[in-house]
C-alpha cells in the first residue's frame, strides 16, 4: 500500500511541476527519475557507490524531493542491486499485459547489465513494430554519422553569370527566418542564407536580376515509398522525401498535424527566392520569377551532406548548417516524426557510401545493427520510420537495441538516451501514465511509442524499485482498432517493472 501511495503522490508532483517552470521540471527529472542522462556512459549505470549502500528501503530516486536543490549530477546505480526473479516478473506482467478485444502482445524484458532474460512471451516472433522502428534508425544515424555531424544547405554559383543554385544537403529542419543557433527546428534559416548570398553576389559584382535554381539530387530513388498508405500520406503522416525542407516538411512549425507539402524542395526553394528578393532589394538585386530544378552542381562541389566546403566545382556563395545529428535524433524520438526519420535514414546511407534512398536507408540500418551484434536474420524492413506495414522486428531485437543504447560498448549510442520520452512528462508519453493503474511509472519509464491502426508498441528502459536497470519491449499486433485498453496495458506493464521489488 505504501508503494501505491508513493507512486500516486509522485505522479501528482510531476503533473503539478509540468504546469510550472522549466527549472522545476528539470529539477524533478534530475531528482525523481531513475534513469541516467544522455551523457552517462555504461559504467555509470553500475559503478559502486558506497554512500548509498545504507540507503533507506525506499530508494532515493523514488522519493519525493523535499526542496529545490542545485543540480549536482545523478548518483550511479549500485552494482549490488539484485536482479529480479523471472518468476516474479512474469507474475506481474501476466496480469497486466492483456489485450483489449483481440490480437496478442509479445514481450521481452532483460537485465540491462547482464543480458539475462527476465520475461519472454513470443519475444523472438517477428512483428509489425510501428514507430518503434525509429529506435533502429537512431542507432544507425549515430553509428554511421556520429553525434556532432551537421548537414549543410548551400547556395552555389550557377553556370549562368547571374544565377544561383540552392543545394539541399539533408537538412529537413530549415527555418524560414534568421538562423536560430539554440533551436533544432530552424537552426539553419533561409533569411540568413539569403543575406549571406547577397553579400557574396555584391562582392562578385553581380547586379540586376538573379535566377534561382534548385539542386535536390542528393536523395535517390522514389521520393514516395510505395509501401506507404496513400491515406497516411494525405493525412500528413509523411510526404515525398527531399534533401531539404522547411520545418520537417510542415507549412507551419507550430502545427505538427495535417497535410504536408508534396514537394518540400520546391516549397523551400520558393521561400528562399522570396527571402533573396527581400535581402537584395537594398543592393539593387532582383530575383527572376520561378524556380527550376538544375543538374547536380552540389554533387560536383563535393557533396552537401556534411561539413563545409568542397574541393572542386562551383563556388560556394553561402552556407548554413543544421542542428547536430544527436539533436535531430532526440527530436525524432520525442515527437516520432516520420519525415525526419526517413531523412535521417537516407543521410545515414549517404554517410555509409550507399545511395541515399529507401533501399540504402534500410540496408544501412541492417548493417549498423549487425555491427552491434544484433541478429537481424529474421528482420524485414520496408522503411525506417515504421509507417510501412511490411516491417517485421521482434521484441527481442528491440530489447537488444535498447540495451546497446543504455549499456552497450559503443558510447556513441548514449546520445540517444535523452530522446526517449519520459512517462507523463515529455514527448509522445506526455499525456500518458495519468491514472492510478499507471502512476507508478510516471517520471520513471522512458520508452519509444508506436501506434498504427491495429498495432501498438512500447520499447524502452526503467530502473526498478531496487535499483536495477531493465530494458523491455512490448509489441501488440492484430489489435482491435481504437480499443483504449491496449495502450493502458502497455503502460501498466512498464509501470509494474518500475515498481517491481522482484528479487
CSV table of C-alpha atoms in Angstrom, one decimal:
chain,number,residue,atom,x,y,z
A,1,UNK,CA,0.0,0.0,0.0
A,2,UNK,CA,2.8,2.5,0.8
A,3,UNK,CA,4.3,1.9,-2.6
A,4,UNK,CA,1.0,2.6,-4.3
A,5,UNK,CA,0.5,5.8,-2.3
A,6,UNK,CA,4.1,6.9,-3.0
A,7,UNK,CA,3.6,6.3,-6.8
A,8,UNK,CA,0.4,8.3,-6.9
A,9,UNK,CA,2.0,11.1,-5.0
A,10,UNK,CA,4.9,11.1,-7.3
A,11,UNK,CA,2.6,11.4,-10.3
A,12,UNK,CA,0.7,14.4,-8.7
A,13,UNK,CA,4.0,16.2,-8.1
A,14,UNK,CA,5.2,15.5,-11.7
A,15,UNK,CA,1.8,16.7,-13.1
A,16,UNK,CA,1.9,19.9,-11.0
A,17,UNK,CA,5.5,20.7,-12.0
A,18,UNK,CA,4.7,20.3,-15.6
A,19,UNK,CA,2.4,23.3,-15.3
A,20,UNK,CA,5.1,25.4,-13.6
A,21,UNK,CA,8.6,26.4,-14.7
A,22,UNK,CA,11.1,24.6,-16.9
A,23,UNK,CA,13.5,24.8,-14.0
A,24,UNK,CA,11.1,22.9,-11.8
A,25,UNK,CA,10.6,20.3,-14.5
A,26,UNK,CA,14.3,19.9,-14.9
A,27,UNK,CA,14.8,19.5,-11.2
A,28,UNK,CA,12.1,16.9,-10.8
A,29,UNK,CA,13.7,15.0,-13.7
A,30,UNK,CA,17.1,15.1,-12.0
A,31,UNK,CA,15.8,14.2,-8.6
A,32,UNK,CA,13.0,11.8,-9.2
A,33,UNK,CA,13.9,9.9,-12.4
A,34,UNK,CA,15.6,6.6,-12.0
A,35,UNK,CA,17.5,7.0,-15.3
A,36,UNK,CA,20.8,8.5,-16.3
A,37,UNK,CA,21.1,11.4,-18.6
A,38,UNK,CA,22.3,11.1,-22.1
A,39,UNK,CA,25.9,11.9,-21.2
A,40,UNK,CA,26.2,9.0,-18.8
A,41,UNK,CA,28.1,6.0,-20.2
A,42,UNK,CA,27.6,2.4,-19.3
A,43,UNK,CA,30.0,2.3,-16.4
A,44,UNK,CA,28.0,4.9,-14.6
A,45,UNK,CA,24.9,2.6,-14.5
A,46,UNK,CA,26.7,0.1,-12.4
A,47,UNK,CA,29.7,1.7,-10.7
A,48,UNK,CA,29.6,1.1,-6.9
A,49,UNK,CA,28.7,4.0,-4.6
A,50,UNK,CA,29.4,3.1,-1.0
A,51,UNK,CA,27.5,6.1,0.3
A,52,UNK,CA,24.2,4.6,-1.0
A,53,UNK,CA,24.6,1.1,0.4
A,54,UNK,CA,22.9,2.0,3.6
A,55,UNK,CA,20.0,3.7,1.9
A,56,UNK,CA,16.5,3.5,3.2
A,57,UNK,CA,14.1,0.8,1.9
A,58,UNK,CA,12.5,3.5,-0.4
A,59,UNK,CA,15.2,4.3,-3.0
A,60,UNK,CA,16.3,7.9,-3.3
A,61,UNK,CA,15.2,8.1,-6.9
A,62,UNK,CA,11.6,7.2,-6.0
A,63,UNK,CA,11.3,9.6,-3.0
A,64,UNK,CA,9.6,13.0,-3.4
A,65,UNK,CA,12.0,15.9,-3.5
A,66,UNK,CA,11.6,17.9,-0.3
A,67,UNK,CA,13.2,21.1,-1.8
A,68,UNK,CA,14.7,22.5,-4.9
A,69,UNK,CA,18.4,21.7,-4.9
A,70,UNK,CA,21.4,22.6,-7.0
A,71,UNK,CA,21.9,20.2,-9.9
A,72,UNK,CA,24.8,18.0,-9.0
A,73,UNK,CA,24.5,15.0,-11.3
A,74,UNK,CA,22.9,11.6,-10.7
A,75,UNK,CA,24.4,9.0,-8.4
A,76,UNK,CA,25.4,5.8,-10.2
A,77,UNK,CA,23.4,2.7,-9.7
A,78,UNK,CA,24.6,0.1,-7.2
A,79,UNK,CA,26.3,-2.9,-8.6
A,80,UNK,CA,24.9,-4.9,-5.8
A,81,UNK,CA,21.2,-4.2,-6.7
A,82,UNK,CA,19.5,-7.6,-7.1
A,83,UNK,CA,18.5,-9.0,-10.4
A,84,UNK,CA,14.7,-9.5,-10.4
A,85,UNK,CA,13.4,-13.1,-10.2
A,86,UNK,CA,12.0,-14.1,-13.7
A,87,UNK,CA,9.1,-15.9,-11.9
A,88,UNK,CA,8.1,-12.7,-10.0
A,89,UNK,CA,8.5,-10.5,-13.1
A,90,UNK,CA,6.3,-13.0,-15.0
A,91,UNK,CA,3.7,-12.9,-12.2
A,92,UNK,CA,3.4,-9.1,-12.6
A,93,UNK,CA,3.3,-8.9,-16.4
A,94,UNK,CA,1.0,-11.8,-17.0
A,95,UNK,CA,-1.7,-9.9,-15.0
A,96,UNK,CA,-1.1,-6.6,-16.8
A,97,UNK,CA,-0.1,-7.5,-20.4
A,98,UNK,CA,-3.6,-8.4,-21.7
A,99,UNK,CA,-5.2,-7.2,-25.0
A,100,UNK,CA,-8.5,-5.4,-25.2
A,101,UNK,CA,-10.7,-7.3,-27.6
A,102,UNK,CA,-8.4,-9.3,-29.8
A,103,UNK,CA,-4.9,-9.7,-31.1
A,104,UNK,CA,-1.8,-10.6,-29.0
A,105,UNK,CA,1.1,-9.0,-27.2
A,106,UNK,CA,4.7,-10.3,-27.5
A,107,UNK,CA,7.2,-9.1,-24.9
A,108,UNK,CA,10.8,-9.4,-23.8
A,109,UNK,CA,12.4,-8.0,-20.6
A,110,UNK,CA,16.1,-8.1,-19.9
A,111,UNK,CA,18.5,-7.1,-17.2
A,112,UNK,CA,20.5,-4.4,-18.9
A,113,UNK,CA,23.9,-5.2,-17.5
A,114,UNK,CA,24.0,-9.0,-17.7
A,115,UNK,CA,21.6,-9.5,-20.6
A,116,UNK,CA,19.6,-12.1,-18.6
A,117,UNK,CA,16.1,-12.6,-19.9
A,118,UNK,CA,13.6,-11.9,-17.2
A,119,UNK,CA,10.4,-12.3,-19.2
A,120,UNK,CA,9.8,-13.8,-22.7
A,121,UNK,CA,6.4,-14.0,-24.3
A,122,UNK,CA,7.0,-14.7,-28.0
A,123,UNK,CA,9.9,-12.4,-27.8
A,124,UNK,CA,11.6,-13.8,-31.0
A,125,UNK,CA,8.4,-13.6,-33.1
A,126,UNK,CA,8.6,-11.0,-35.9
A,127,UNK,CA,6.0,-8.3,-35.5
A,128,UNK,CA,4.9,-5.1,-37.2
A,129,UNK,CA,6.7,-2.6,-34.9
A,130,UNK,CA,5.1,0.8,-35.9
A,131,UNK,CA,7.3,3.7,-34.8
A,132,UNK,CA,9.5,1.6,-32.5
A,133,UNK,CA,11.4,1.3,-35.8
A,134,UNK,CA,12.8,4.8,-35.1
A,135,UNK,CA,15.0,3.3,-32.4
A,136,UNK,CA,16.8,1.3,-35.1
A,137,UNK,CA,17.1,4.5,-37.2
A,138,UNK,CA,18.6,6.4,-34.3
A,139,UNK,CA,21.3,3.7,-33.8
A,140,UNK,CA,22.1,3.7,-37.5
A,141,UNK,CA,22.4,7.5,-37.6
A,142,UNK,CA,24.6,7.8,-34.6
A,143,UNK,CA,26.9,5.0,-35.7
A,144,UNK,CA,27.2,6.0,-39.4
A,145,UNK,CA,27.4,9.8,-39.0
A,146,UNK,CA,28.4,10.5,-35.4
A,147,UNK,CA,26.6,12.7,-32.9
A,148,UNK,CA,28.1,16.0,-33.8
A,149,UNK,CA,27.7,15.9,-37.6
A,150,UNK,CA,25.7,18.8,-39.2
A,151,UNK,CA,24.1,19.0,-42.6
A,152,UNK,CA,24.9,21.9,-44.9
A,153,UNK,CA,22.5,23.8,-47.1
A,154,UNK,CA,24.4,25.8,-49.7
A,155,UNK,CA,24.0,28.4,-52.3
A,156,UNK,CA,26.3,27.8,-55.3
A,157,UNK,CA,27.2,30.0,-58.2
A,158,UNK,CA,25.2,28.8,-61.2
A,159,UNK,CA,26.5,28.2,-64.7
A,160,UNK,CA,24.9,31.4,-66.0
A,161,UNK,CA,26.5,34.6,-64.8
A,162,UNK,CA,23.6,35.8,-62.7
A,163,UNK,CA,22.2,32.6,-61.4
A,164,UNK,CA,22.4,30.8,-58.1
A,165,UNK,CA,21.7,27.1,-57.1
A,166,UNK,CA,20.2,26.2,-53.8
A,167,UNK,CA,21.7,22.8,-53.0
A,168,UNK,CA,20.0,20.5,-50.5
A,169,UNK,CA,22.3,18.7,-48.1
A,170,UNK,CA,19.9,16.7,-46.0
A,171,UNK,CA,18.6,19.4,-43.6
A,172,UNK,CA,14.8,19.0,-43.5
A,173,UNK,CA,14.5,21.2,-40.4
A,174,UNK,CA,15.3,24.5,-42.1
A,175,UNK,CA,13.6,27.7,-40.8
A,176,UNK,CA,12.2,30.5,-42.9
A,177,UNK,CA,13.8,33.3,-40.9
A,178,UNK,CA,17.2,34.0,-39.5
A,179,UNK,CA,19.2,31.1,-38.2
A,180,UNK,CA,18.5,30.2,-34.6
A,181,UNK,CA,21.6,28.6,-33.1
A,182,UNK,CA,19.7,27.5,-29.9
A,183,UNK,CA,17.0,25.7,-31.8
A,184,UNK,CA,16.7,22.3,-33.5
A,185,UNK,CA,14.0,23.2,-36.0
A,186,UNK,CA,15.2,26.4,-37.6
A,187,UNK,CA,18.8,26.1,-36.5
A,188,UNK,CA,19.6,27.0,-40.2
A,189,UNK,CA,17.5,29.8,-41.6
A,190,UNK,CA,16.7,30.8,-45.1
A,191,UNK,CA,16.8,34.5,-44.3
A,192,UNK,CA,20.4,34.1,-43.1
A,193,UNK,CA,21.2,32.1,-46.2
A,194,UNK,CA,19.7,34.8,-48.4
A,195,UNK,CA,21.6,37.6,-46.7
A,196,UNK,CA,24.9,35.8,-47.0
A,197,UNK,CA,24.2,35.1,-50.6
A,198,UNK,CA,23.5,38.8,-51.4
A,199,UNK,CA,26.9,39.7,-49.7
A,200,UNK,CA,28.7,37.2,-51.9
A,201,UNK,CA,26.9,38.4,-55.1
A,202,UNK,CA,27.8,42.0,-54.3
A,203,UNK,CA,31.4,41.1,-53.8
A,204,UNK,CA,31.4,39.3,-57.2
A,205,UNK,CA,29.9,42.4,-58.8
A,206,UNK,CA,26.6,40.8,-59.7
A,207,UNK,CA,23.8,43.3,-60.4
A,208,UNK,CA,20.3,43.2,-61.8
A,209,UNK,CA,18.1,40.1,-61.9
A,210,UNK,CA,19.2,36.8,-60.4
A,211,UNK,CA,17.7,33.5,-61.2
A,212,UNK,CA,17.3,30.7,-58.6
A,213,UNK,CA,17.7,27.1,-59.4
A,214,UNK,CA,17.3,24.0,-57.1
A,215,UNK,CA,19.6,21.0,-56.8
A,216,UNK,CA,17.8,18.3,-54.8
A,217,UNK,CA,19.7,15.4,-56.3
A,218,UNK,CA,21.3,14.1,-53.1
A,219,UNK,CA,18.4,11.7,-52.4
A,220,UNK,CA,17.8,8.9,-54.9
A,221,UNK,CA,15.0,6.5,-55.8
A,222,UNK,CA,11.3,7.2,-55.5
A,223,UNK,CA,10.5,10.2,-53.3
A,224,UNK,CA,7.4,8.4,-52.1
A,225,UNK,CA,7.8,4.9,-50.7
A,226,UNK,CA,5.3,2.6,-52.4
A,227,UNK,CA,5.0,0.7,-49.1
A,228,UNK,CA,3.2,3.7,-47.5
A,229,UNK,CA,-0.6,4.0,-47.5
A,230,UNK,CA,-1.7,6.9,-49.6
A,231,UNK,CA,-4.3,7.7,-46.9
A,232,UNK,CA,-1.4,8.2,-44.4
A,233,UNK,CA,0.4,10.4,-46.9
A,234,UNK,CA,-2.8,12.5,-47.5
A,235,UNK,CA,-3.2,12.8,-43.7
A,236,UNK,CA,0.3,14.2,-43.4
A,237,UNK,CA,1.9,11.2,-41.6
A,238,UNK,CA,4.7,11.7,-44.1
A,239,UNK,CA,5.3,13.1,-47.6
A,240,UNK,CA,7.6,12.6,-50.6
A,241,UNK,CA,11.2,12.8,-49.4
A,242,UNK,CA,13.7,15.5,-50.5
A,243,UNK,CA,17.0,16.6,-49.1
A,244,UNK,CA,15.8,20.0,-47.9
A,245,UNK,CA,12.5,21.0,-46.3
A,246,UNK,CA,11.1,23.7,-44.0
A,247,UNK,CA,10.0,22.6,-40.6
A,248,UNK,CA,10.3,18.8,-41.4
A,249,UNK,CA,8.0,19.4,-44.4
A,250,UNK,CA,5.4,21.3,-42.5
A,251,UNK,CA,3.7,24.5,-43.6
A,252,UNK,CA,3.8,25.9,-40.0
A,253,UNK,CA,6.4,24.8,-37.4
A,254,UNK,CA,3.7,25.1,-34.7
A,255,UNK,CA,1.3,22.8,-36.5
A,256,UNK,CA,2.5,19.2,-36.5
A,257,UNK,CA,-0.6,17.6,-37.9
A,258,UNK,CA,-2.4,17.8,-41.2
A,259,UNK,CA,-1.3,17.7,-44.8
A,260,UNK,CA,2.4,18.4,-45.7
A,261,UNK,CA,3.8,20.0,-48.8
A,262,UNK,CA,4.1,17.3,-51.5
A,263,UNK,CA,7.3,18.8,-52.9
A,264,UNK,CA,9.2,20.2,-50.0
A,265,UNK,CA,12.2,21.0,-52.1
A,266,UNK,CA,10.4,23.4,-54.4
A,267,UNK,CA,8.5,24.9,-51.5
A,268,UNK,CA,11.8,25.6,-49.7
A,269,UNK,CA,13.4,27.0,-52.9
A,270,UNK,CA,10.5,29.3,-53.5
A,271,UNK,CA,10.7,30.5,-49.9
A,272,UNK,CA,14.5,31.1,-50.3
A,273,UNK,CA,13.8,33.1,-53.5
A,274,UNK,CA,11.4,35.3,-51.6
A,275,UNK,CA,14.0,35.9,-48.9
A,276,UNK,CA,16.7,36.6,-51.5
A,277,UNK,CA,14.4,39.2,-53.1
A,278,UNK,CA,13.9,40.9,-49.8
A,279,UNK,CA,17.6,40.8,-48.8
A,280,UNK,CA,18.8,42.0,-52.2
A,281,UNK,CA,16.4,44.9,-52.6
A,282,UNK,CA,18.7,47.5,-50.9
A,283,UNK,CA,21.6,46.4,-53.2
A,284,UNK,CA,19.7,46.7,-56.4
A,285,UNK,CA,19.3,42.9,-56.9
A,286,UNK,CA,16.1,41.5,-58.1
A,287,UNK,CA,15.0,37.9,-58.4
A,288,UNK,CA,13.6,36.4,-61.6
A,289,UNK,CA,10.2,34.7,-61.2
A,290,UNK,CA,10.1,31.0,-60.9
A,291,UNK,CA,12.4,28.3,-59.6
A,292,UNK,CA,13.6,25.4,-61.7
A,293,UNK,CA,15.5,22.2,-60.9
A,294,UNK,CA,19.1,22.1,-62.1
A,295,UNK,CA,21.6,19.3,-62.5
A,296,UNK,CA,23.9,18.1,-59.8
A,297,UNK,CA,26.1,21.1,-59.1
A,298,UNK,CA,26.1,20.2,-55.4
A,299,UNK,CA,27.5,16.7,-56.2
A,300,UNK,CA,30.2,18.3,-58.4
A,301,UNK,CA,31.2,20.5,-55.5
A,302,UNK,CA,32.0,17.6,-53.2
A,303,UNK,CA,28.5,16.8,-51.9
A,304,UNK,CA,26.4,18.9,-49.5
A,305,UNK,CA,25.9,16.2,-46.8
A,306,UNK,CA,28.2,17.3,-44.0
A,307,UNK,CA,30.8,19.7,-43.0
A,308,UNK,CA,31.6,22.8,-45.1
A,309,UNK,CA,33.2,23.5,-48.4
A,310,UNK,CA,34.1,21.2,-51.3
A,311,UNK,CA,37.3,20.6,-53.1
A,312,UNK,CA,36.2,21.5,-56.7
A,313,UNK,CA,33.2,22.6,-58.6
A,314,UNK,CA,31.0,25.7,-58.4
A,315,UNK,CA,31.8,28.5,-55.9
A,316,UNK,CA,30.0,28.3,-52.6
A,317,UNK,CA,28.3,31.6,-52.1
A,318,UNK,CA,26.7,30.9,-48.8
A,319,UNK,CA,26.1,28.1,-46.4
A,320,UNK,CA,24.0,27.4,-43.2
A,321,UNK,CA,24.3,24.3,-41.1
A,322,UNK,CA,21.7,22.2,-39.3
A,323,UNK,CA,21.4,21.1,-35.7
A,324,UNK,CA,23.6,18.1,-34.8
A,325,UNK,CA,22.7,14.5,-35.7
A,326,UNK,CA,22.3,13.9,-31.9
A,327,UNK,CA,19.8,16.8,-31.6
A,328,UNK,CA,17.9,15.6,-34.6
A,329,UNK,CA,17.8,12.0,-33.2
A,330,UNK,CA,16.4,13.3,-29.9
A,331,UNK,CA,13.7,15.3,-31.8
A,332,UNK,CA,12.8,12.3,-33.9
A,333,UNK,CA,12.4,10.0,-30.9
A,334,UNK,CA,10.5,12.6,-28.8
A,335,UNK,CA,8.0,13.6,-31.5
A,336,UNK,CA,8.0,10.4,-33.6
A,337,UNK,CA,8.3,12.4,-36.8
A,338,UNK,CA,8.2,10.1,-39.8
A,339,UNK,CA,9.6,12.6,-42.3
A,340,UNK,CA,12.6,13.4,-40.1
A,341,UNK,CA,13.2,9.6,-39.5
A,342,UNK,CA,13.2,8.9,-43.2
A,343,UNK,CA,15.6,11.8,-43.9
A,344,UNK,CA,18.0,10.6,-41.2
A,345,UNK,CA,17.9,7.1,-42.7
A,346,UNK,CA,18.8,8.4,-46.1
A,347,UNK,CA,21.6,10.6,-44.7
A,348,UNK,CA,22.9,7.5,-42.8
A,349,UNK,CA,23.0,5.6,-46.1
A,350,UNK,CA,24.9,8.5,-47.7
A,351,UNK,CA,27.4,8.5,-44.9
A,352,UNK,CA,27.9,4.8,-45.4
A,353,UNK,CA,28.6,5.2,-49.1
A,354,UNK,CA,25.2,3.8,-50.2
A,355,UNK,CA,22.6,5.5,-52.4
A,356,UNK,CA,20.6,7.9,-50.3
A,357,UNK,CA,17.2,6.3,-50.9
A,358,UNK,CA,14.9,4.0,-49.1
A,359,UNK,CA,16.8,0.9,-50.1
A,360,UNK,CA,20.0,2.4,-48.9
A,361,UNK,CA,18.4,3.5,-45.7
A,362,UNK,CA,17.1,0.1,-44.8
A,363,UNK,CA,20.4,-1.5,-45.8
A,364,UNK,CA,22.3,0.9,-43.5
A,365,UNK,CA,20.1,0.1,-40.6
A,366,UNK,CA,20.6,-3.6,-41.0
A,367,UNK,CA,24.4,-3.1,-41.4
A,368,UNK,CA,24.7,-1.0,-38.3
A,369,UNK,CA,22.6,-3.4,-36.2
A,370,UNK,CA,24.7,-6.3,-37.4
A,371,UNK,CA,27.8,-4.3,-36.3
A,372,UNK,CA,26.3,-4.1,-32.8
A,373,UNK,CA,25.9,-7.8,-32.7
A,374,UNK,CA,22.1,-7.8,-33.1
A,375,UNK,CA,20.9,-10.8,-35.1
A,376,UNK,CA,18.9,-9.4,-38.0
A,377,UNK,CA,18.2,-12.7,-39.8
A,378,UNK,CA,14.5,-12.5,-39.2
A,379,UNK,CA,14.2,-8.8,-39.6
A,380,UNK,CA,12.4,-7.3,-42.6
A,381,UNK,CA,12.5,-3.5,-43.3
A,382,UNK,CA,10.2,-1.7,-45.7
A,383,UNK,CA,11.1,1.8,-44.4
A,384,UNK,CA,13.0,3.3,-41.5
A,385,UNK,CA,10.1,5.3,-39.8
A,386,UNK,CA,7.8,2.4,-39.0
A,387,UNK,CA,4.9,3.7,-41.1
A,388,UNK,CA,5.0,0.7,-43.5
A,389,UNK,CA,3.1,-2.4,-42.6
A,390,UNK,CA,5.8,-4.5,-44.3
A,391,UNK,CA,8.3,-4.1,-41.4
A,392,UNK,CA,9.0,-7.1,-39.2
A,393,UNK,CA,11.0,-6.8,-36.0
A,394,UNK,CA,10.9,-8.9,-32.8
A,395,UNK,CA,10.6,-7.7,-29.2
A,396,UNK,CA,14.0,-9.4,-28.6
A,397,UNK,CA,15.7,-7.3,-31.3
A,398,UNK,CA,14.3,-4.1,-29.8
A,399,UNK,CA,15.3,-5.1,-26.3
A,400,UNK,CA,18.8,-5.8,-27.6
A,401,UNK,CA,18.9,-2.4,-29.3
A,402,UNK,CA,17.7,-0.6,-26.1
A,403,UNK,CA,20.3,-2.5,-24.1
A,404,UNK,CA,23.0,-1.4,-26.6
A,405,UNK,CA,21.9,2.2,-26.2
A,406,UNK,CA,21.9,2.1,-22.3
A,407,UNK,CA,24.7,-0.3,-21.6
A,408,UNK,CA,26.5,-1.5,-24.7
A,409,UNK,CA,30.1,-1.0,-25.7
A,410,UNK,CA,29.5,1.8,-28.3
A,411,UNK,CA,29.5,5.1,-26.4
A,412,UNK,CA,28.1,7.0,-29.4
A,413,UNK,CA,24.7,5.4,-28.7
A,414,UNK,CA,24.4,7.2,-25.3
A,415,UNK,CA,23.5,10.2,-27.3
A,416,UNK,CA,20.1,8.6,-27.9
A,417,UNK,CA,19.2,8.3,-24.2
A,418,UNK,CA,17.8,11.9,-23.8
A,419,UNK,CA,15.5,11.3,-26.7
A,420,UNK,CA,13.4,8.6,-25.1
A,421,UNK,CA,10.0,10.1,-24.0
A,422,UNK,CA,9.6,10.2,-20.2
A,423,UNK,CA,6.3,8.8,-18.9
A,424,UNK,CA,3.9,11.6,-18.0
A,425,UNK,CA,6.4,14.3,-18.8
A,426,UNK,CA,7.7,14.5,-22.3
A,427,UNK,CA,7.2,13.7,-26.0
A,428,UNK,CA,4.7,11.1,-27.0
A,429,UNK,CA,4.4,9.9,-23.4
A,430,UNK,CA,3.5,13.3,-22.1
A,431,UNK,CA,-0.3,12.6,-21.8
A,432,UNK,CA,0.0,9.0,-20.5
A,433,UNK,CA,0.6,7.5,-17.1
A,434,UNK,CA,-2.1,9.7,-15.6
A,435,UNK,CA,-4.4,7.2,-13.7
A,436,UNK,CA,-3.9,5.1,-10.6
A,437,UNK,CA,-3.0,1.9,-12.5
A,438,UNK,CA,0.0,3.6,-14.3
A,439,UNK,CA,1.0,6.3,-11.9
A,440,UNK,CA,3.8,4.1,-10.6
A,441,UNK,CA,5.7,4.6,-13.9
A,442,UNK,CA,5.2,8.3,-14.1
A,443,UNK,CA,8.5,10.1,-14.4
A,444,UNK,CA,10.3,6.7,-14.3
A,445,UNK,CA,9.6,4.9,-17.5
A,446,UNK,CA,11.5,6.0,-20.6
A,447,UNK,CA,10.3,4.5,-23.8
A,448,UNK,CA,9.6,4.9,-27.5
A,449,UNK,CA,6.0,4.6,-28.5
A,450,UNK,CA,4.5,3.1,-31.7
A,451,UNK,CA,0.9,3.2,-33.0
A,452,UNK,CA,-0.7,2.1,-36.2
A,453,UNK,CA,-4.3,1.1,-36.8
A,454,UNK,CA,-4.1,-2.4,-35.3
A,455,UNK,CA,-0.5,-2.1,-33.9
A,456,UNK,CA,0.8,-0.7,-30.6
A,457,UNK,CA,4.3,-1.0,-29.2
A,458,UNK,CA,6.4,0.3,-26.3
A,459,UNK,CA,10.2,-0.3,-26.0
A,460,UNK,CA,12.5,1.4,-23.5
A,461,UNK,CA,14.2,1.2,-20.1
A,462,UNK,CA,13.4,1.7,-16.4
A,463,UNK,CA,15.2,1.3,-13.1
A,464,UNK,CA,13.1,-0.9,-10.8
A,465,UNK,CA,12.4,-0.2,-7.1
A,466,UNK,CA,15.6,-2.0,-6.0
A,467,UNK,CA,17.9,-0.1,-8.4
A,468,UNK,CA,18.2,-2.5,-11.3
A,469,UNK,CA,18.3,-1.2,-14.8
A,470,UNK,CA,15.9,-3.1,-17.0
A,471,UNK,CA,15.2,-2.9,-20.8
A,472,UNK,CA,11.9,-4.0,-22.3
A,473,UNK,CA,9.9,-4.3,-25.5
A,474,UNK,CA,6.1,-4.9,-25.7
A,475,UNK,CA,4.5,-5.2,-29.2
A,476,UNK,CA,0.8,-5.8,-29.9
A,477,UNK,CA,-0.4,-6.9,-33.4
A,478,UNK,CA,-3.8,-7.7,-34.7
A,479,UNK,CA,-5.4,-5.5,-32.1
A,480,UNK,CA,-8.9,-4.1,-32.2
A,481,UNK,CA,-8.5,-0.6,-33.7
A,482,UNK,CA,-9.3,2.1,-31.2
A,483,UNK,CA,-9.5,-0.2,-28.1
A,484,UNK,CA,-8.4,2.0,-25.2
A,485,UNK,CA,-7.3,-0.9,-23.1
A,486,UNK,CA,-4.3,-1.8,-25.2
A,487,UNK,CA,-2.3,1.3,-24.6
A,488,UNK,CA,-3.2,1.1,-20.9
A,489,UNK,CA,-2.0,-2.5,-20.8
A,490,UNK,CA,1.5,-1.5,-22.1
A,491,UNK,CA,1.7,1.4,-19.6
A,492,UNK,CA,0.6,-0.7,-16.7
A,493,UNK,CA,3.2,-3.3,-17.6
A,494,UNK,CA,6.0,-0.8,-17.8
A,495,UNK,CA,4.8,0.7,-14.5
A,496,UNK,CA,4.9,-2.8,-13.0
A,497,UNK,CA,8.6,-3.0,-13.9
A,498,UNK,CA,9.3,0.4,-12.3
A,499,UNK,CA,7.6,-0.7,-9.1
A,500,UNK,CA,9.0,-4.1,-9.0
A,501,UNK,CA,10.8,-5.3,-5.9
A,502,UNK,CA,11.1,-8.7,-7.5
A,503,UNK,CA,14.1,-10.4,-6.0
